[in-house]
């Protein structure tokens, strides 16, 4: 039993048979954790070599079967597929009659609440959204890391106790998230975890270009202290040239990045503006140095787009405190270009994506049809696996706080 499984016997879910649809990095780990709590994994779907290997390692002896067969065998089904595949998967399973009344249907998407499970709910399923706010490696270490892991929980009120009990049995700590708040909740985790990885990787690349032989060792103590201070103190932990209003240093940074890593300029300017915003709001950055800083952050503005410089100059002339770094400094055309965000946070990341089960009367739905026109049971091809969790300073995979997958 996991260490947080201290719930009363009457609140503990009955021992359940457990199935997994999507043998990515998340599903097998959760099923293995439920197994430690006394539940019994009975089926898992997965097609790729990586997912089959993962299922074999974390759920030895559990048969690999198609998604519809997983639902036929299990009382509790974990739908651990990518966010964009979830709605179609649920609809297909419901329309092909795979969902059984009274069956617990759990998805692990950070983005969605239980509304995405509505087709299955109409078929009699009991919907739960349990999102572990942790990154996953696809190894047994994930099961250990679930101890104390926060889960974003959304469920109908009558199922809330059961949802929270399942999280506690997996060693997690349930955090109730309202249905309408799920997208904001997930966006916050993406900013805090997914984009942190991007920033750290970029910092390592720049240090390597600067001749640092072990960028990870140089960054480790600094990042650890910064994260700890930020979690403890919030904006009061801000340090560095932007928080001090050191416009000359920031100008040198931008010039060097344009020379050695032009792809990093837009991100640096965006983060500097956000940092200046927060430093202004918290009283760390004073109006006069803020105006000079915003002048630098406006950057070379092609096509005469110098609104940031004008706004900063007006603030200095009038002696006013700039209301916001981002509102005062209009980004240049180059800086406005958006880049694709990393996938989920999922959020949990790296979850297996079965094809959408074929639905009657649709020829273009993934899956195959037999000669009678009746869809065959859904198949479960996998999505490519992403890289394991980002190593931390010690070299071990980063345990979160996420995902989020995500």
PDB file of C-alpha atoms in Angstrom, residues 136-330:
ATOM      1  CA  UNK A 136       7.092  10.596 -16.488  1.00  0.00           C
ATOM      2  CA  UNK A 137      10.083   8.543 -17.640  1.00  0.00           C
ATOM      3  CA  UNK A 138       8.227   5.328 -18.501  1.00  0.00           C
ATOM      4  CA  UNK A 139      10.180   3.361 -15.886  1.00  0.00           C
ATOM      5  CA  UNK A 140       9.508   1.950 -12.437  1.00  0.00           C
ATOM      6  CA  UNK A 141      10.907   5.124 -10.860  1.00  0.00           C
ATOM      7  CA  UNK A 142       7.625   6.830 -11.803  1.00  0.00           C
ATOM      8  CA  UNK A 143       5.695   4.575  -9.431  1.00  0.00           C
ATOM      9  CA  UNK A 144       7.898   5.700  -6.545  1.00  0.00           C
ATOM     10  CA  UNK A 145       7.590   9.359  -7.520  1.00  0.00           C
ATOM     11  CA  UNK A 146       3.807   9.220  -7.359  1.00  0.00           C
ATOM     12  CA  UNK A 147       4.159   9.317  -3.556  1.00  0.00           C
ATOM     13  CA  UNK A 148       3.118  12.855  -2.686  1.00  0.00           C
ATOM     14  CA  UNK A 149       2.452  13.830  -6.316  1.00  0.00           C
ATOM     15  CA  UNK A 150      -0.401  16.339  -6.682  1.00  0.00           C
ATOM     16  CA  UNK A 151      -3.272  15.243  -8.940  1.00  0.00           C
ATOM     17  CA  UNK A 152      -5.712  17.657 -10.543  1.00  0.00           C
ATOM     18  CA  UNK A 153      -9.065  15.990  -9.852  1.00  0.00           C
ATOM     19  CA  UNK A 154     -12.365  16.714 -11.581  1.00  0.00           C
ATOM     20  CA  UNK A 155     -15.447  14.515 -11.217  1.00  0.00           C
ATOM     21  CA  UNK A 156     -19.202  14.720 -10.657  1.00  0.00           C
ATOM     22  CA  UNK A 157     -19.893  15.576  -7.042  1.00  0.00           C
ATOM     23  CA  UNK A 158     -21.277  12.110  -6.329  1.00  0.00           C
ATOM     24  CA  UNK A 159     -17.978  10.571  -7.514  1.00  0.00           C
ATOM     25  CA  UNK A 160     -15.654  13.033  -5.815  1.00  0.00           C
ATOM     26  CA  UNK A 161     -14.930  10.781  -2.840  1.00  0.00           C
ATOM     27  CA  UNK A 162     -14.138   7.824  -5.104  1.00  0.00           C
ATOM     28  CA  UNK A 163     -11.875   9.958  -7.302  1.00  0.00           C
ATOM     29  CA  UNK A 164      -9.928  11.320  -4.357  1.00  0.00           C
ATOM     30  CA  UNK A 165      -9.668   7.830  -2.817  1.00  0.00           C
ATOM     31  CA  UNK A 166      -8.111   6.440  -6.004  1.00  0.00           C
ATOM     32  CA  UNK A 167      -5.542   9.252  -6.030  1.00  0.00           C
ATOM     33  CA  UNK A 168      -4.666   8.610  -2.407  1.00  0.00           C
ATOM     34  CA  UNK A 169      -4.300   4.885  -3.101  1.00  0.00           C
ATOM     35  CA  UNK A 170      -1.768   5.719  -5.820  1.00  0.00           C
ATOM     36  CA  UNK A 171       0.164   7.733  -3.226  1.00  0.00           C
ATOM     37  CA  UNK A 172      -0.914  11.078  -4.660  1.00  0.00           C
ATOM     38  CA  UNK A 173      -2.494  14.164  -3.153  1.00  0.00           C
ATOM     39  CA  UNK A 174      -5.823  15.180  -4.719  1.00  0.00           C
ATOM     40  CA  UNK A 175      -6.362  18.829  -5.632  1.00  0.00           C
ATOM     41  CA  UNK A 176      -9.903  19.641  -6.742  1.00  0.00           C
ATOM     42  CA  UNK A 177     -10.093  21.551 -10.049  1.00  0.00           C
ATOM     43  CA  UNK A 178     -13.439  22.838 -11.325  1.00  0.00           C
ATOM     44  CA  UNK A 179     -14.406  21.790 -14.848  1.00  0.00           C
ATOM     45  CA  UNK A 180     -14.262  25.371 -16.130  1.00  0.00           C
ATOM     46  CA  UNK A 181     -10.785  25.904 -14.627  1.00  0.00           C
ATOM     47  CA  UNK A 182      -9.059  22.926 -16.263  1.00  0.00           C
ATOM     48  CA  UNK A 183      -7.612  24.823 -19.262  1.00  0.00           C
ATOM     49  CA  UNK A 184      -6.140  27.561 -17.038  1.00  0.00           C
ATOM     50  CA  UNK A 185      -4.807  24.953 -14.611  1.00  0.00           C
ATOM     51  CA  UNK A 186      -3.124  23.128 -17.469  1.00  0.00           C
ATOM     52  CA  UNK A 187      -1.676  26.319 -18.977  1.00  0.00           C
ATOM     53  CA  UNK A 188      -0.116  27.159 -15.611  1.00  0.00           C
ATOM     54  CA  UNK A 189       1.586  23.765 -15.449  1.00  0.00           C
ATOM     55  CA  UNK A 190       2.837  24.112 -19.021  1.00  0.00           C
ATOM     56  CA  UNK A 191       4.436  27.461 -18.190  1.00  0.00           C
ATOM     57  CA  UNK A 192       5.959  26.132 -14.985  1.00  0.00           C
ATOM     58  CA  UNK A 193       7.306  22.827 -16.297  1.00  0.00           C
ATOM     59  CA  UNK A 194       7.346  22.468 -20.088  1.00  0.00           C
ATOM     60  CA  UNK A 195       8.748  25.937 -20.781  1.00  0.00           C
ATOM     61  CA  UNK A 196      11.184  25.657 -17.894  1.00  0.00           C
ATOM     62  CA  UNK A 197      12.791  22.755 -19.742  1.00  0.00           C
ATOM     63  CA  UNK A 198      13.048  24.913 -22.868  1.00  0.00           C
ATOM     64  CA  UNK A 199      14.709  27.733 -20.938  1.00  0.00           C
ATOM     65  CA  UNK A 200      17.179  25.433 -19.197  1.00  0.00           C
ATOM     66  CA  UNK A 201      18.128  23.696 -22.437  1.00  0.00           C
ATOM     67  CA  UNK A 202      18.693  27.084 -24.084  1.00  0.00           C
ATOM     68  CA  UNK A 203      20.808  28.289 -21.159  1.00  0.00           C
ATOM     69  CA  UNK A 204      22.953  25.148 -21.431  1.00  0.00           C
ATOM     70  CA  UNK A 205      23.510  25.732 -25.145  1.00  0.00           C
ATOM     71  CA  UNK A 206      24.553  29.339 -24.584  1.00  0.00           C
ATOM     72  CA  UNK A 207      26.951  28.391 -21.796  1.00  0.00           C
ATOM     73  CA  UNK A 208      28.516  25.768 -24.056  1.00  0.00           C
ATOM     74  CA  UNK A 209      29.016  28.444 -26.736  1.00  0.00           C
ATOM     75  CA  UNK A 210      30.662  30.599 -24.081  1.00  0.00           C
ATOM     76  CA  UNK A 211      33.206  27.847 -23.424  1.00  0.00           C
ATOM     77  CA  UNK A 212      31.729  26.332 -20.241  1.00  0.00           C
ATOM     78  CA  UNK A 213      32.720  22.661 -20.193  1.00  0.00           C
ATOM     79  CA  UNK A 214      29.937  21.419 -17.894  1.00  0.00           C
ATOM     80  CA  UNK A 215      26.909  23.698 -18.277  1.00  0.00           C
ATOM     81  CA  UNK A 216      24.690  21.384 -16.252  1.00  0.00           C
ATOM     82  CA  UNK A 217      27.022  21.558 -13.250  1.00  0.00           C
ATOM     83  CA  UNK A 218      27.229  25.328 -13.482  1.00  0.00           C
ATOM     84  CA  UNK A 219      23.452  25.736 -13.729  1.00  0.00           C
ATOM     85  CA  UNK A 220      22.495  23.159 -11.108  1.00  0.00           C
ATOM     86  CA  UNK A 221      23.062  25.148  -7.884  1.00  0.00           C
ATOM     87  CA  UNK A 222      21.784  28.380  -9.453  1.00  0.00           C
ATOM     88  CA  UNK A 223      18.573  26.824 -10.790  1.00  0.00           C
ATOM     89  CA  UNK A 224      17.942  24.900  -7.591  1.00  0.00           C
ATOM     90  CA  UNK A 225      18.228  28.042  -5.484  1.00  0.00           C
ATOM     91  CA  UNK A 226      16.146  30.120  -7.912  1.00  0.00           C
ATOM     92  CA  UNK A 227      13.341  27.544  -7.988  1.00  0.00           C
ATOM     93  CA  UNK A 228      13.327  27.169  -4.227  1.00  0.00           C
ATOM     94  CA  UNK A 229      13.278  30.944  -3.698  1.00  0.00           C
ATOM     95  CA  UNK A 230      10.526  31.447  -6.291  1.00  0.00           C
ATOM     96  CA  UNK A 231       8.317  28.770  -4.723  1.00  0.00           C
ATOM     97  CA  UNK A 232       8.852  30.279  -1.283  1.00  0.00           C
ATOM     98  CA  UNK A 233       8.758  33.998  -2.060  1.00  0.00           C
ATOM     99  CA  UNK A 234       7.182  34.541  -5.485  1.00  0.00           C
ATOM    100  CA  UNK A 235       8.045  37.873  -7.108  1.00  0.00           C
ATOM    101  CA  UNK A 236      10.141  38.888  -4.101  1.00  0.00           C
ATOM    102  CA  UNK A 237      12.726  36.343  -5.303  1.00  0.00           C
ATOM    103  CA  UNK A 238      13.367  38.280  -8.542  1.00  0.00           C
ATOM    104  CA  UNK A 239      17.021  39.183  -9.052  1.00  0.00           C
ATOM    105  CA  UNK A 240      19.235  40.080 -12.005  1.00  0.00           C
ATOM    106  CA  UNK A 241      19.663  43.022 -14.361  1.00  0.00           C
ATOM    107  CA  UNK A 242      16.006  43.377 -15.352  1.00  0.00           C
ATOM    108  CA  UNK A 243      14.788  43.477 -11.745  1.00  0.00           C
ATOM    109  CA  UNK A 244      17.507  46.045 -10.978  1.00  0.00           C
ATOM    110  CA  UNK A 245      16.734  48.132 -14.051  1.00  0.00           C
ATOM    111  CA  UNK A 246      20.275  47.674 -15.375  1.00  0.00           C
ATOM    112  CA  UNK A 247      19.507  48.697 -18.967  1.00  0.00           C
ATOM    113  CA  UNK A 248      23.167  48.680 -20.055  1.00  0.00           C
ATOM    114  CA  UNK A 249      23.643  45.039 -19.115  1.00  0.00           C
ATOM    115  CA  UNK A 250      20.404  44.020 -20.811  1.00  0.00           C
ATOM    116  CA  UNK A 251      21.483  45.871 -23.970  1.00  0.00           C
ATOM    117  CA  UNK A 252      24.746  43.910 -24.007  1.00  0.00           C
ATOM    118  CA  UNK A 253      22.837  40.655 -23.532  1.00  0.00           C
ATOM    119  CA  UNK A 254      20.594  41.395 -26.497  1.00  0.00           C
ATOM    120  CA  UNK A 255      23.531  42.383 -28.698  1.00  0.00           C
ATOM    121  CA  UNK A 256      25.444  39.202 -27.866  1.00  0.00           C
ATOM    122  CA  UNK A 257      22.391  37.014 -28.470  1.00  0.00           C
ATOM    123  CA  UNK A 258      21.803  38.645 -31.858  1.00  0.00           C
ATOM    124  CA  UNK A 259      25.402  37.816 -32.742  1.00  0.00           C
ATOM    125  CA  UNK A 260      25.702  34.269 -31.364  1.00  0.00           C
ATOM    126  CA  UNK A 261      22.150  32.918 -30.962  1.00  0.00           C
ATOM    127  CA  UNK A 262      19.630  35.031 -32.886  1.00  0.00           C
ATOM    128  CA  UNK A 263      16.951  32.398 -32.387  1.00  0.00           C
ATOM    129  CA  UNK A 264      17.083  33.160 -28.651  1.00  0.00           C
ATOM    130  CA  UNK A 265      16.462  36.920 -28.932  1.00  0.00           C
ATOM    131  CA  UNK A 266      12.672  36.832 -29.124  1.00  0.00           C
ATOM    132  CA  UNK A 267      12.416  34.609 -26.057  1.00  0.00           C
ATOM    133  CA  UNK A 268      14.878  36.718 -24.080  1.00  0.00           C
ATOM    134  CA  UNK A 269      12.985  39.936 -24.840  1.00  0.00           C
ATOM    135  CA  UNK A 270       9.607  38.379 -24.042  1.00  0.00           C
ATOM    136  CA  UNK A 271      10.798  37.023 -20.702  1.00  0.00           C
ATOM    137  CA  UNK A 272      12.572  40.298 -19.882  1.00  0.00           C
ATOM    138  CA  UNK A 273       9.360  42.259 -20.482  1.00  0.00           C
ATOM    139  CA  UNK A 274       7.368  39.880 -18.302  1.00  0.00           C
ATOM    140  CA  UNK A 275      10.038  40.091 -15.598  1.00  0.00           C
ATOM    141  CA  UNK A 276       9.989  43.902 -15.763  1.00  0.00           C
ATOM    142  CA  UNK A 277       6.201  43.837 -15.448  1.00  0.00           C
ATOM    143  CA  UNK A 278       6.358  41.767 -12.297  1.00  0.00           C
ATOM    144  CA  UNK A 279       9.260  43.753 -10.838  1.00  0.00           C
ATOM    145  CA  UNK A 280       7.318  46.992 -11.410  1.00  0.00           C
ATOM    146  CA  UNK A 281       4.165  45.590  -9.816  1.00  0.00           C
ATOM    147  CA  UNK A 282       6.114  44.337  -6.814  1.00  0.00           C
ATOM    148  CA  UNK A 283       7.974  47.641  -6.331  1.00  0.00           C
ATOM    149  CA  UNK A 284      11.406  46.183  -7.060  1.00  0.00           C
ATOM    150  CA  UNK A 285      11.886  48.214 -10.241  1.00  0.00           C
ATOM    151  CA  UNK A 286      11.611  52.016  -9.974  1.00  0.00           C
ATOM    152  CA  UNK A 287      10.019  54.219 -12.692  1.00  0.00           C
ATOM    153  CA  UNK A 288      13.140  55.968 -14.016  1.00  0.00           C
ATOM    154  CA  UNK A 289      15.325  52.864 -14.573  1.00  0.00           C
ATOM    155  CA  UNK A 290      12.219  51.073 -15.830  1.00  0.00           C
ATOM    156  CA  UNK A 291      11.785  53.622 -18.612  1.00  0.00           C
ATOM    157  CA  UNK A 292      15.406  53.195 -19.711  1.00  0.00           C
ATOM    158  CA  UNK A 293      15.034  49.426 -19.574  1.00  0.00           C
ATOM    159  CA  UNK A 294      11.869  49.475 -21.675  1.00  0.00           C
ATOM    160  CA  UNK A 295      13.707  51.568 -24.256  1.00  0.00           C
ATOM    161  CA  UNK A 296      16.248  48.755 -24.594  1.00  0.00           C
ATOM    162  CA  UNK A 297      13.599  46.048 -24.641  1.00  0.00           C
ATOM    163  CA  UNK A 298      11.776  47.769 -27.485  1.00  0.00           C
ATOM    164  CA  UNK A 299      14.755  46.752 -29.614  1.00  0.00           C
ATOM    165  CA  UNK A 300      15.410  47.706 -33.227  1.00  0.00           C
ATOM    166  CA  UNK A 301      11.941  48.208 -34.624  1.00  0.00           C
ATOM    167  CA  UNK A 302      11.645  47.589 -38.372  1.00  0.00           C
ATOM    168  CA  UNK A 303       9.147  49.612 -40.385  1.00  0.00           C
ATOM    169  CA  UNK A 304       9.186  52.434 -37.841  1.00  0.00           C
ATOM    170  CA  UNK A 305       7.485  50.387 -35.138  1.00  0.00           C
ATOM    171  CA  UNK A 306       8.991  52.294 -32.204  1.00  0.00           C
ATOM    172  CA  UNK A 307       5.981  52.527 -29.911  1.00  0.00           C
ATOM    173  CA  UNK A 308       7.932  50.965 -27.044  1.00  0.00           C
ATOM    174  CA  UNK A 309      10.656  53.587 -27.242  1.00  0.00           C
ATOM    175  CA  UNK A 310       8.103  56.394 -27.434  1.00  0.00           C
ATOM    176  CA  UNK A 311       6.146  55.084 -24.469  1.00  0.00           C
ATOM    177  CA  UNK A 312       9.307  54.732 -22.399  1.00  0.00           C
ATOM    178  CA  UNK A 313      10.378  58.269 -23.300  1.00  0.00           C
ATOM    179  CA  UNK A 314       6.983  59.682 -22.384  1.00  0.00           C
ATOM    180  CA  UNK A 315       7.133  57.946 -19.016  1.00  0.00           C
ATOM    181  CA  UNK A 316      10.537  59.491 -18.304  1.00  0.00           C
ATOM    182  CA  UNK A 317       9.502  62.978 -19.448  1.00  0.00           C
ATOM    183  CA  UNK A 318       6.315  63.005 -17.445  1.00  0.00           C
ATOM    184  CA  UNK A 319       7.927  61.414 -14.411  1.00  0.00           C
ATOM    185  CA  UNK A 320       5.270  58.744 -14.436  1.00  0.00           C
ATOM    186  CA  UNK A 321       5.728  55.130 -13.482  1.00  0.00           C
ATOM    187  CA  UNK A 322       5.188  52.894 -16.503  1.00  0.00           C
ATOM    188  CA  UNK A 323       2.028  50.924 -15.918  1.00  0.00           C
ATOM    189  CA  UNK A 324       3.402  47.759 -17.471  1.00  0.00           C
ATOM    190  CA  UNK A 325       6.491  46.653 -19.298  1.00  0.00           C
ATOM    191  CA  UNK A 326       4.552  44.743 -21.872  1.00  0.00           C
ATOM    192  CA  UNK A 327       2.071  47.505 -22.527  1.00  0.00           C
ATOM    193  CA  UNK A 328       4.802  50.154 -22.758  1.00  0.00           C
ATOM    194  CA  UNK A 329       7.146  48.198 -24.982  1.00  0.00           C
ATOM    195  CA  UNK A 330       5.574  47.049 -28.203  1.00  0.00           C
TER     196      UNK A 330
END
